[in-house]
């Protein structure tokens, strides 16, 4: 290789093979010959246009393919938001509408609702869906209001929402609450008024004192129709009417903590008792089920075994079961009117599936089986057990007794000669029994004396045992006292020795 001062060979201007010892020949490429200046260059518009476009994400592609939501579903939902039924308990929308002099509501507030988001509806979809509706629009759909600015209904308290498992939360007895109690009133007045309203032989378990929040809790034993009674109960205390509120969810749990333990135990016992009574077979249509849970499982099985758009056969048992369940829906007659078929399809409210009722003219309406089963659970159609009448029972008893009497007659007739033959032997035995009486009478005093002696001996033994026991206790106490005195003397001796050693 020469000395270190030797000049290095010049670089080749044109691409060629370069071979070094121990390395494979490599031809320089365009990327290898790119300089640092070329690497730092910004991409030109031509290069950007030439670059292939990136594929859209799969979620966006599916979302675009899904298309616009159903206008009929959007119209139904928006009309519900603006209806008396919803605004009666919807405090937010009621205040927003009342805050505008002309009763207009911003469309953006409606689009922010969860159900509208689930449908992926936008302002244009809503404007198109409300084309034939009585609702009025302004500024191209920016605002919406009720027809002719109809007056709002009176705002009411929204009913408490509770899970399906809490349908039987008050099986062991209703726990309720009274709010906004006047300061001059106490729990005594509430108890007296409420007790007077209860059915006879039903006495309140517990009434709490009025809290700092002007609230009073009440616990009552279970009776027929107790939940319905407390839902509509109103107590007039002084000049104020107090409405009763049944506790659910977190409020119920907090109230139960205030109740005494024996009241909670009573509720649990009554709840188990009612649960046992409720666990009976039910009948729906022509089918019997062990309990409501079995019915719920059957409905799920019917839905999962069908594909989207598949209709139930009218002559099948599944169709008859769903048809019978519709009678328990809160709007059963209205829903089932004009129904000619039932099918399973995807719900317009989300990704879940539900049953659709096919009406005359091809119209379809979804129906909630959950509401139907919840209604069945509150009022189960139990299987009726036929009770036999008194006449049938008497006839069965007479029939059972007839063969026994017939069979007993020959045995009684056979027993007569044996009884007659036994009479002389009994008469012969009488004199011996009479002779034995004096001997038995003579033996009685001796046995009585022996018993007295035994009782006296047992009494003496007990007294001796008691005396010995008392003596043993005295000896133990004396020994303890002696040991205590010895320990105290030893302590004093040690203290004296220590004092003498120091001084």
Coordinates of C-alpha atoms in Angstrom, one line a residue:
X1 CA 0.0 0.0 0.0
X2 CA 3.0 2.3 0.2
X3 CA 3.8 5.0 2.8
X4 CA 1.3 7.2 4.6
X5 CA 2.5 10.2 2.6
X6 CA 1.5 8.6 -0.7
X7 CA -1.5 10.4 -2.4
X8 CA -4.8 8.5 -2.4
X9 CA -6.2 7.5 -5.8
X10 CA -8.7 9.9 -7.4
X11 CA -12.4 9.1 -7.2
X12 CA -14.0 7.8 -10.3
X13 CA -16.2 10.3 -12.0
X14 CA -18.4 7.7 -13.7
X15 CA -20.0 4.6 -12.1
X16 CA -17.8 1.6 -12.3
X17 CA -16.9 -1.5 -10.3
X18 CA -14.9 -0.9 -7.2
X19 CA -13.1 -3.9 -5.8
X20 CA -11.4 -4.0 -2.4
X21 CA -9.7 -7.0 -1.0
X22 CA -12.0 -9.3 0.8
X23 CA -15.2 -7.4 -0.4
X24 CA -17.7 -8.3 -3.1
X25 CA -17.9 -5.9 -6.0
X26 CA -20.8 -3.4 -5.6
X27 CA -22.1 -1.1 -8.3
X28 CA -23.1 2.4 -7.0
X29 CA -26.8 3.2 -7.4
X30 CA -28.7 6.4 -7.7
X31 CA -29.7 6.3 -4.1
X32 CA -26.0 5.8 -3.1
X33 CA -24.8 8.7 -5.2
X34 CA -27.5 11.1 -3.6
X35 CA -25.7 13.9 -1.8
X36 CA -26.8 15.4 1.6
X37 CA -28.2 18.5 -0.2
X38 CA -30.5 16.2 -2.3
X39 CA -31.7 14.5 0.9
X40 CA -32.6 17.8 2.5
X41 CA -34.7 19.0 -0.5
X42 CA -38.4 19.6 0.2
X43 CA -40.8 17.5 -1.9
X44 CA -42.1 19.3 -5.0
X45 CA -45.7 19.4 -6.1
X46 CA -44.9 17.0 -8.9
X47 CA -43.5 14.4 -6.6
X48 CA -46.5 14.7 -4.2
X49 CA -48.9 14.2 -7.1
X50 CA -46.9 11.2 -8.3
X51 CA -47.0 9.6 -4.8
X52 CA -49.7 6.9 -4.5
X53 CA -52.7 8.0 -2.3
X54 CA -52.9 6.2 1.1
X55 CA -55.8 3.8 1.6
X56 CA -58.5 5.1 3.9
X57 CA -58.9 3.4 7.3
X58 CA -61.2 0.5 7.4
X59 CA -63.5 2.1 10.0
X60 CA -64.0 5.2 7.8
X61 CA -64.7 3.1 4.8
X62 CA -67.3 1.1 6.6
X63 CA -68.9 4.2 8.0
X64 CA -69.2 5.8 4.5
X65 CA -70.6 2.5 3.2
X66 CA -73.3 2.4 5.9
X67 CA -75.1 5.4 4.3
X68 CA -77.5 7.9 5.8
X69 CA -79.7 6.8 8.7
X70 CA -83.4 6.0 8.2
X71 CA -85.4 9.3 7.9
X72 CA -88.5 7.7 9.6
X73 CA -86.5 6.8 12.7
X74 CA -84.9 10.3 12.9
X75 CA -88.3 11.9 12.6
X76 CA -89.9 9.7 15.3
X77 CA -87.0 10.4 17.7
X78 CA -87.0 14.2 17.2
X79 CA -90.8 14.4 17.5
X80 CA -90.5 12.5 20.8
X81 CA -87.9 15.0 22.1
X82 CA -90.4 17.8 21.4
X83 CA -93.5 16.0 22.7
X84 CA -95.4 16.5 25.9
X85 CA -94.5 13.0 27.0
X86 CA -90.8 13.9 27.1
X87 CA -90.9 17.6 28.0
X88 CA -93.1 16.7 31.1
X89 CA -90.0 15.2 32.7
X90 CA -87.1 16.6 30.6
X91 CA -86.0 19.6 32.7
X92 CA -83.1 20.5 30.4
X93 CA -85.1 20.8 27.2
X94 CA -88.0 22.5 29.0
X95 CA -85.8 25.2 30.4
X96 CA -84.1 25.8 27.1
X97 CA -87.4 26.2 25.3
X98 CA -88.9 28.3 28.0
X99 CA -85.8 30.5 27.9
X100 CA -86.6 31.6 24.3
X101 CA -89.4 34.1 23.8
X102 CA -90.6 32.3 20.7
X103 CA -90.0 28.7 21.9
X104 CA -87.1 27.9 19.6
X105 CA -84.6 25.1 20.5
X106 CA -81.1 24.8 19.0
X107 CA -80.8 21.8 16.7
X108 CA -77.3 21.2 18.0
X109 CA -78.7 20.3 21.4
X110 CA -80.9 17.6 19.8
X111 CA -78.0 16.3 17.8
X112 CA -75.9 16.0 21.0
X113 CA -78.3 13.4 22.4
X114 CA -76.9 9.9 22.6
X115 CA -79.6 8.3 20.4
X116 CA -79.0 10.8 17.7
X117 CA -75.2 10.1 17.9
X118 CA -75.9 6.4 17.7
X119 CA -77.8 7.0 14.4
X120 CA -74.9 9.2 13.1
X121 CA -77.5 11.9 12.2
X122 CA -76.5 15.4 11.2
X123 CA -78.5 18.6 10.6
X124 CA -79.1 17.8 7.0
X125 CA -80.5 14.4 7.8
X126 CA -82.9 15.9 10.4
X127 CA -84.1 18.7 8.1
X128 CA -84.8 16.1 5.4
X129 CA -86.6 13.8 7.8
X130 CA -88.8 16.6 9.2
X131 CA -90.0 17.6 5.7
X132 CA -93.6 16.4 6.4
X133 CA -93.6 16.9 10.2
X134 CA -95.7 19.4 12.1
X135 CA -92.5 20.6 13.9
X136 CA -91.3 24.0 12.6
X137 CA -87.7 24.9 11.5
X138 CA -85.9 28.2 11.2
X139 CA -82.6 29.4 9.6
X140 CA -82.3 26.2 7.5
X141 CA -82.7 23.9 10.4
X142 CA -80.5 25.7 13.0
X143 CA -83.6 26.0 15.3
X144 CA -86.6 23.8 15.8
X145 CA -89.8 24.3 17.8
X146 CA -93.2 22.8 18.6
X147 CA -96.2 23.4 16.3
X148 CA -97.3 27.0 16.6
X149 CA -95.2 27.4 19.7
X150 CA -97.5 25.1 21.8
X151 CA -97.4 25.7 25.5
X152 CA -95.1 23.5 27.5
X153 CA -96.6 20.9 29.9
X154 CA -96.1 21.3 33.6
X155 CA -92.7 20.0 34.7
X156 CA -92.8 16.9 36.9
X157 CA -90.2 15.0 38.8
X158 CA -88.5 12.3 36.6
X159 CA -89.3 8.8 37.9
X160 CA -86.2 7.0 39.3
X161 CA -84.5 4.7 36.9
X162 CA -83.6 1.3 38.2
X163 CA -82.2 -1.9 36.9
X164 CA -84.3 -5.0 36.1
X165 CA -82.8 -6.7 39.2
X166 CA -84.4 -4.0 41.4
X167 CA -87.9 -4.8 40.3
X168 CA -88.1 -6.9 43.5
X169 CA -86.0 -4.5 45.7
X170 CA -89.0 -4.0 48.0
X171 CA -90.2 -7.6 48.3
X172 CA -89.2 -7.6 51.9
X173 CA -91.1 -4.3 52.6
X174 CA -91.2 -0.8 51.1
X175 CA -88.6 1.7 52.1
X176 CA -89.8 5.2 51.3
X177 CA -88.9 8.9 51.9
X178 CA -90.6 12.2 52.6
X179 CA -88.8 15.4 51.5
X180 CA -89.3 19.1 52.3
X181 CA -90.9 18.6 55.7
X182 CA -91.7 21.9 57.4
X183 CA -89.5 22.9 60.3
X184 CA -92.3 22.9 62.9
X185 CA -93.3 19.3 62.1
X186 CA -91.8 16.1 63.4
X187 CA -91.7 12.4 62.5
X188 CA -94.6 11.8 64.9
X189 CA -97.1 13.6 62.8
X190 CA -95.9 11.8 59.6
X191 CA -96.2 8.4 61.4
X192 CA -99.8 9.1 62.6
X193 CA -101.0 10.3 59.2
X194 CA -99.4 7.5 57.3
X195 CA -100.5 4.8 59.7
X196 CA -104.1 6.0 59.3
X197 CA -103.9 5.4 55.6
X198 CA -102.4 1.9 55.7
X199 CA -104.7 -1.2 55.5
X200 CA -105.8 -2.8 58.8
X201 CA -103.3 -5.1 60.6
X202 CA -100.4 -3.4 58.9
X203 CA -98.2 -1.4 61.3
X204 CA -95.1 0.6 60.3
X205 CA -91.8 -0.9 61.2
X206 CA -89.7 2.2 61.5
X207 CA -90.0 6.0 61.0
X208 CA -86.8 8.0 61.3
X209 CA -86.4 11.5 62.8
X210 CA -86.5 14.5 60.5
X211 CA -82.9 15.1 59.2
X212 CA -81.1 18.3 58.6
X213 CA -82.1 18.1 55.0
X214 CA -85.8 18.0 56.0
X215 CA -86.2 14.3 55.1
X216 CA -87.8 11.4 56.9
X217 CA -87.4 7.7 56.1
X218 CA -90.1 5.1 56.5
X219 CA -90.0 1.3 56.5
X220 CA -93.2 -0.8 56.2
X221 CA -93.9 -4.6 56.2
X222 CA -94.9 -6.1 52.8
X223 CA -98.6 -6.3 51.9
X224 CA -100.6 -6.8 48.7
X225 CA -100.1 -3.8 46.4
X226 CA -97.7 -2.1 48.7
X227 CA -95.5 -0.5 46.0
X228 CA -98.5 1.0 44.2
X229 CA -99.9 2.3 47.5
X230 CA -96.7 4.2 48.4
X231 CA -96.2 5.5 44.8
X232 CA -99.4 7.5 45.1
X233 CA -99.3 8.2 48.8
X234 CA -99.6 11.8 50.0
X235 CA -99.5 12.9 53.6
X236 CA -100.9 16.3 54.7
X237 CA -99.0 17.6 57.6
X238 CA -100.2 21.0 58.8
X239 CA -101.0 22.9 55.6
X240 CA -98.4 21.1 53.5
X241 CA -98.9 18.0 51.3
X242 CA -95.9 15.7 51.3
X243 CA -95.5 13.2 48.4
X244 CA -94.0 9.8 49.2
X245 CA -91.0 8.7 47.2
X246 CA -89.9 5.0 47.1
X247 CA -86.2 4.6 47.4
X248 CA -84.1 2.8 44.7
X249 CA -80.5 2.4 43.9
X250 CA -78.0 4.4 46.0
X251 CA -80.7 6.2 47.9
X252 CA -82.1 2.8 49.0
X253 CA -78.7 1.6 50.1
X254 CA -78.0 4.7 52.2
X255 CA -81.5 4.5 53.8
X256 CA -81.0 0.8 54.7
X257 CA -77.9 1.8 56.7
X258 CA -80.0 4.0 58.9
X259 CA -82.5 1.2 59.7
X260 CA -81.9 -0.8 62.9
X261 CA -80.4 -4.3 62.4
X262 CA -83.5 -6.2 63.5
X263 CA -85.6 -4.3 60.9
X264 CA -83.1 -5.2 58.1
X265 CA -83.2 -8.8 59.2
X266 CA -87.0 -8.7 59.0
X267 CA -86.9 -7.4 55.5
X268 CA -84.4 -10.1 54.4
X269 CA -86.6 -12.8 55.8
X270 CA -89.7 -11.4 54.1
X271 CA -87.8 -11.0 50.8
X272 CA -86.7 -14.7 50.9
X273 CA -90.3 -15.7 51.7
X274 CA -91.7 -13.8 48.7
X275 CA -89.0 -15.0 46.4
X276 CA -89.9 -18.6 47.3
X277 CA -93.6 -17.9 46.7
X278 CA -92.7 -16.3 43.3
X279 CA -90.6 -19.2 42.1
X280 CA -93.5 -21.1 40.5
X281 CA -94.1 -22.2 36.9
X282 CA -95.8 -19.7 34.6
X283 CA -97.8 -20.2 31.4
X284 CA -97.7 -17.9 28.4
X285 CA -99.8 -18.8 25.4
X286 CA -99.7 -22.6 25.3
X287 CA -96.2 -22.9 26.7
X288 CA -95.1 -23.5 30.4
X289 CA -91.9 -22.2 31.9
X290 CA -90.2 -22.9 35.2
X291 CA -89.9 -19.2 36.0
X292 CA -89.4 -15.8 34.3
X293 CA -85.7 -16.5 33.8
X294 CA -86.5 -19.5 31.6
X295 CA -88.9 -17.3 29.6
X296 CA -86.2 -14.7 29.1
X297 CA -83.8 -17.4 27.9
X298 CA -86.3 -18.7 25.4
X299 CA -86.8 -15.3 23.9
X300 CA -83.1 -14.8 23.4
X301 CA -82.9 -18.3 21.8
X302 CA -85.6 -17.3 19.3
X303 CA -83.7 -14.1 18.4
X304 CA -80.3 -15.7 18.1
X305 CA -81.5 -18.6 16.0
X306 CA -82.8 -16.2 13.3
X307 CA -80.8 -14.2 10.8
X308 CA -81.5 -10.5 10.0
X309 CA -84.7 -10.1 8.1
X310 CA -86.0 -13.6 8.8
X311 CA -89.7 -13.8 9.7
X312 CA -91.3 -16.1 12.2
X313 CA -93.8 -18.7 10.9
X314 CA -97.3 -17.7 11.9
X315 CA -98.2 -21.3 12.7
X316 CA -95.1 -21.9 14.8
X317 CA -94.9 -21.9 18.6
X318 CA -92.2 -19.1 18.6
X319 CA -94.6 -16.7 16.8
X320 CA -97.4 -17.5 19.2
X321 CA -95.1 -16.9 22.2
X322 CA -94.0 -13.5 21.0
X323 CA -97.6 -12.6 20.1
X324 CA -98.7 -13.6 23.7
X325 CA -95.8 -11.5 25.1
X326 CA -97.1 -8.4 23.3
X327 CA -100.2 -8.4 25.5
X328 CA -97.9 -7.5 28.5
X329 CA -96.3 -4.5 26.7
X330 CA -97.3 -1.1 28.2
X331 CA -98.7 -0.2 24.8
X332 CA -99.7 -3.7 23.9
X333 CA -103.1 -3.2 22.1
X334 CA -101.6 -0.2 20.2
X335 CA -98.5 -2.1 19.2
X336 CA -100.2 -5.3 18.1
X337 CA -103.0 -3.6 16.1
X338 CA -102.9 -4.6 12.4
X339 CA -99.9 -6.9 12.9
X340 CA -99.7 -9.6 10.3
X341 CA -96.1 -10.9 10.9
X342 CA -93.0 -10.7 13.1
X343 CA -89.4 -10.7 12.1
X344 CA -85.9 -10.3 13.6
X345 CA -83.7 -7.5 12.3
X346 CA -81.0 -5.0 13.3
X347 CA -82.3 -2.2 15.5
X348 CA -82.1 1.4 14.1
X349 CA -81.1 2.7 17.6
X350 CA -77.7 0.9 17.6
X351 CA -75.9 -2.3 16.8
X352 CA -78.4 -4.5 18.8
X353 CA -81.1 -6.7 17.3
X354 CA -84.8 -6.7 18.1
X355 CA -88.2 -7.9 16.9
X356 CA -90.1 -5.9 14.3
X357 CA -93.9 -6.1 13.8
X358 CA -95.0 -6.2 10.2
X359 CA -98.3 -4.2 9.7
X360 CA -100.8 -4.1 6.9
X361 CA -99.4 -2.2 4.0
X362 CA -95.8 -3.3 4.7
X363 CA -95.1 -0.9 7.5
X364 CA -92.7 -2.1 10.2
X365 CA -92.4 -1.1 13.9
X366 CA -89.8 -2.3 16.4
X367 CA -90.9 -3.6 19.8
X368 CA -89.0 -4.0 23.0
X369 CA -89.3 -7.5 24.5
X370 CA -87.5 -6.3 27.6
X371 CA -90.5 -4.2 28.5
X372 CA -92.8 -7.2 28.0
X373 CA -90.7 -9.5 30.2
X374 CA -90.4 -6.8 32.9
X375 CA -94.2 -6.6 33.0
X376 CA -94.5 -10.4 33.2
X377 CA -92.0 -10.4 36.1
X378 CA -94.1 -7.8 38.0
X379 CA -97.3 -9.8 37.5
X380 CA -96.4 -13.4 36.5
X381 CA -99.2 -15.5 34.9
X382 CA -98.7 -18.5 37.3
X383 CA -100.0 -22.0 36.4
X384 CA -103.3 -22.5 38.0
X385 CA -103.6 -25.6 40.2
X386 CA -107.1 -27.1 40.1
X387 CA -108.4 -27.9 43.6
X388 CA -110.7 -30.8 44.1
X389 CA -114.1 -30.1 45.6
X390 CA -115.4 -31.5 48.9
X391 CA -117.8 -33.9 47.2
X392 CA -114.9 -35.4 45.1
X393 CA -112.8 -35.8 48.2
X394 CA -115.6 -37.4 50.2
X395 CA -116.3 -39.8 47.3
X396 CA -112.6 -40.8 47.1
X397 CA -112.5 -41.4 50.9
X398 CA -115.6 -43.6 50.7
X399 CA -114.2 -45.6 47.8
X400 CA -110.9 -46.2 49.6
X401 CA -112.8 -47.3 52.7
X402 CA -115.2 -49.8 51.0
X403 CA -112.8 -52.6 50.2
X404 CA -111.3 -52.5 53.7
X405 CA -114.7 -53.0 55.3
X406 CA -115.5 -55.9 53.0
X407 CA -112.2 -57.6 53.8
X408 CA -112.6 -57.0 57.5
X409 CA -115.9 -58.8 57.8
X410 CA -114.6 -62.4 57.4
X411 CA -111.7 -61.7 59.7
X412 CA -114.1 -60.5 62.4
X413 CA -116.3 -63.5 62.0
X414 CA -113.2 -65.8 62.3
X415 CA -112.2 -64.0 65.5
X416 CA -115.5 -64.7 67.2
X417 CA -114.9 -68.4 68.1
X418 CA -111.4 -67.6 69.3
X419 CA -112.8 -65.0 71.7
X420 CA -115.5 -67.4 73.0
X421 CA -112.9 -70.1 73.6
X422 CA -110.7 -67.6 75.5
X423 CA -113.5 -66.7 78.0
X424 CA -113.3 -69.8 80.3
X425 CA -109.5 -69.4 80.6
X426 CA -110.0 -65.7 81.7
X427 CA -112.6 -66.8 84.3
X428 CA -110.3 -69.4 85.7
X429 CA -107.5 -66.8 86.0
X430 CA -109.7 -64.4 88.1
X431 CA -109.3 -66.2 91.5
X432 CA -105.5 -66.3 91.2
X433 CA -105.5 -62.6 90.5
X434 CA -107.7 -62.0 93.6
X435 CA -105.4 -64.0 95.7
X436 CA -102.4 -62.1 94.5
X437 CA -103.9 -58.7 95.6
X438 CA -103.1 -58.9 99.4
X439 CA -99.5 -59.9 98.7
X440 CA -99.1 -56.9 96.5
X441 CA -100.7 -54.6 99.0
X442 CA -98.4 -55.9 101.7
X443 CA -95.3 -55.3 99.5
X444 CA -96.3 -51.6 98.9
X445 CA -95.3 -50.2 102.3
X446 CA -91.9 -52.0 102.1
X447 CA -91.1 -50.5 98.7
X448 CA -92.2 -47.0 99.9
X449 CA -89.9 -47.2 102.9
X450 CA -87.0 -48.3 100.7
X451 CA -87.6 -45.4 98.4
X452 CA -87.5 -42.9 101.3
X453 CA -84.3 -44.4 102.6
X454 CA -82.7 -44.1 99.2
X455 CA -83.8 -40.4 98.9
X456 CA -82.4 -39.7 102.3
X457 CA -79.1 -41.4 101.5
X458 CA -78.8 -39.4 98.2
X459 CA -79.4 -36.1 100.2
X460 CA -76.7 -36.9 102.7
X461 CA -74.3 -37.7 99.9
X462 CA -75.0 -34.3 98.2
X463 CA -74.5 -32.4 101.4
X464 CA -71.2 -34.2 102.1
X465 CA -70.1 -33.4 98.5
X466 CA -71.1 -29.8 98.9
X467 CA -69.2 -29.4 102.2
X468 CA -66.1 -31.0 100.8
X469 CA -66.3 -28.7 97.8
X470 CA -66.6 -25.6 100.0
X471 CA -63.7 -26.8 102.1
X472 CA -61.6 -27.2 99.0
X473 CA -62.4 -23.6 97.9
X474 CA -61.4 -22.3 101.4
X475 CA -58.1 -24.2 101.3
X476 CA -57.3 -22.7 97.8
X477 CA -58.1 -19.2 98.9
X478 CA -56.0 -19.6 102.1
X479 CA -53.1 -20.9 100.0
X480 CA -53.4 -17.9 97.6
X481 CA -53.4 -15.4 100.5
X482 CA -50.3 -17.1 102.0
X483 CA -48.4 -16.9 98.7
X484 CA -49.4 -13.3 98.3
X485 CA -48.1 -12.4 101.7
X486 CA -44.8 -14.2 101.0
X487 CA -44.3 -12.3 97.8
X488 CA -45.0 -9.0 99.5
X489 CA -42.5 -9.8 102.3
X490 CA -39.9 -10.8 99.8
X491 CA -40.4 -7.4 98.0
X492 CA -40.0 -5.4 101.2
X493 CA -36.9 -7.4 102.2
X494 CA -35.3 -6.6 98.8
X495 CA -36.1 -2.9 99.1
X496 CA -34.6 -2.8 102.6
X497 CA -31.4 -4.6 101.4
X498 CA -31.1 -2.1 98.5
X499 CA -31.5 0.9 100.9
X500 CA -28.9 -0.4 103.3
X501 CA -26.5 -1.1 100.5
X502 CA -26.8 2.5 99.3
X503 CA -26.5 4.2 102.6

